[in-house]
Amino acid sequence: MRTRLSICRRKARYASEADARAAASAAPFVLLPYACDRCGRFHLTSRTKGKRTAPAQRS
């Protein structure tokens, strides 16, 4: 699915997937990084339907 330009402009942009993953790990809910086809950088999304997520880690 193509990212709308108005959405891209509102979201935080990360230079690398690693930077986006680091920001996602600090969030209190599941966020996934994705490469934006508009700006060429990475954004975070909370949409997880049909996508693989990492299994929950046990303490």
PDB file of C-alpha atoms in Angstrom:
ATOM      1  CA  MET A   1       0.000   0.000   0.000  1.00  0.00           C
ATOM      2  CA  ARG A   2       1.351   3.426  -0.930  1.00  0.00           C
ATOM      3  CA  THR A   3       1.818   6.002   1.838  1.00  0.00           C
ATOM      4  CA  ARG A   4      -0.162   9.193   1.315  1.00  0.00           C
ATOM      5  CA  LEU A   5       1.993  12.323   1.189  1.00  0.00           C
ATOM      6  CA  SER A   6      -0.048  14.001   3.942  1.00  0.00           C
ATOM      7  CA  ILE A   7       0.595  11.020   6.242  1.00  0.00           C
ATOM      8  CA  CYS A   8       4.307  10.974   5.414  1.00  0.00           C
ATOM      9  CA  ARG A   9       4.661  14.648   6.305  1.00  0.00           C
ATOM     10  CA  ARG A  10       3.059  14.155   9.748  1.00  0.00           C
ATOM     11  CA  LYS A  11       5.109  11.137  10.807  1.00  0.00           C
ATOM     12  CA  ALA A  12       8.560  11.075  12.354  1.00  0.00           C
ATOM     13  CA  ARG A  13      11.266  10.096   9.873  1.00  0.00           C
ATOM     14  CA  TYR A  14      14.142   7.780  10.711  1.00  0.00           C
ATOM     15  CA  ALA A  15      17.313   7.495   8.625  1.00  0.00           C
ATOM     16  CA  SER A  16      17.618   3.726   9.085  1.00  0.00           C
ATOM     17  CA  GLU A  17      15.490   0.754  10.028  1.00  0.00           C
ATOM     18  CA  ALA A  18      17.667   0.296  13.127  1.00  0.00           C
ATOM     19  CA  ASP A  19      16.842   3.843  14.281  1.00  0.00           C
ATOM     20  CA  ALA A  20      13.127   3.200  13.715  1.00  0.00           C
ATOM     21  CA  ARG A  21      13.276  -0.109  15.621  1.00  0.00           C
ATOM     22  CA  ALA A  22      15.011   1.610  18.552  1.00  0.00           C
ATOM     23  CA  ALA A  23      12.231   4.212  18.710  1.00  0.00           C
ATOM     24  CA  ALA A  24       9.565   1.486  18.423  1.00  0.00           C
ATOM     25  CA  SER A  25      11.040  -0.480  21.313  1.00  0.00           C
ATOM     26  CA  ALA A  26      10.577   2.540  23.602  1.00  0.00           C
ATOM     27  CA  ALA A  27       6.833   2.735  22.856  1.00  0.00           C
ATOM     28  CA  PRO A  28       4.327   1.174  25.287  1.00  0.00           C
ATOM     29  CA  PHE A  29       2.579  -0.665  22.403  1.00  0.00           C
ATOM     30  CA  VAL A  30       3.628  -2.600  19.291  1.00  0.00           C
ATOM     31  CA  LEU A  31       5.005  -0.458  16.469  1.00  0.00           C
ATOM     32  CA  LEU A  32       6.602  -1.730  13.283  1.00  0.00           C
ATOM     33  CA  PRO A  33       9.038   0.148  11.031  1.00  0.00           C
ATOM     34  CA  TYR A  34       8.455   0.387   7.307  1.00  0.00           C
ATOM     35  CA  ALA A  35      10.268   2.028   4.400  1.00  0.00           C
ATOM     36  CA  CYS A  36       8.292   4.954   3.006  1.00  0.00           C
ATOM     37  CA  ASP A  37       7.880   5.035  -0.754  1.00  0.00           C
ATOM     38  CA  ARG A  38       7.426   8.819  -0.650  1.00  0.00           C
ATOM     39  CA  CYS A  39      10.454  10.101   1.285  1.00  0.00           C
ATOM     40  CA  GLY A  40      12.730   7.044   1.210  1.00  0.00           C
ATOM     41  CA  ARG A  41      13.117   7.005   4.981  1.00  0.00           C
ATOM     42  CA  PHE A  42      11.527   4.840   7.674  1.00  0.00           C
ATOM     43  CA  HIS A  43       8.317   5.502   9.609  1.00  0.00           C
ATOM     44  CA  LEU A  44       6.509   3.548  12.334  1.00  0.00           C
ATOM     45  CA  THR A  45       3.056   2.037  12.073  1.00  0.00           C
ATOM     46  CA  SER A  46       0.752   0.449  14.621  1.00  0.00           C
ATOM     47  CA  ARG A  47      -0.997  -1.622  11.954  1.00  0.00           C
ATOM     48  CA  THR A  48      -0.054  -5.239  12.502  1.00  0.00           C
ATOM     49  CA  LYS A  49      -2.882  -7.147  10.813  1.00  0.00           C
ATOM     50  CA  GLY A  50      -1.361  -9.796   8.582  1.00  0.00           C
ATOM     51  CA  LYS A  51       2.209  -8.852   9.492  1.00  0.00           C
ATOM     52  CA  ARG A  52       4.718 -10.857  11.460  1.00  0.00           C
ATOM     53  CA  THR A  53       5.669  -9.515  14.854  1.00  0.00           C
ATOM     54  CA  ALA A  54       8.426 -10.662  17.156  1.00  0.00           C
ATOM     55  CA  PRO A  55       7.237 -13.066  19.870  1.00  0.00           C
ATOM     56  CA  ALA A  56       6.870 -11.632  23.363  1.00  0.00           C
ATOM     57  CA  GLN A  57       9.981 -12.131  25.469  1.00  0.00           C
ATOM     58  CA  ARG A  58       9.593 -13.903  28.778  1.00  0.00           C
ATOM     59  CA  SER A  59      11.416 -12.743  31.891  1.00  0.00           C
TER      60      SER A  59
END
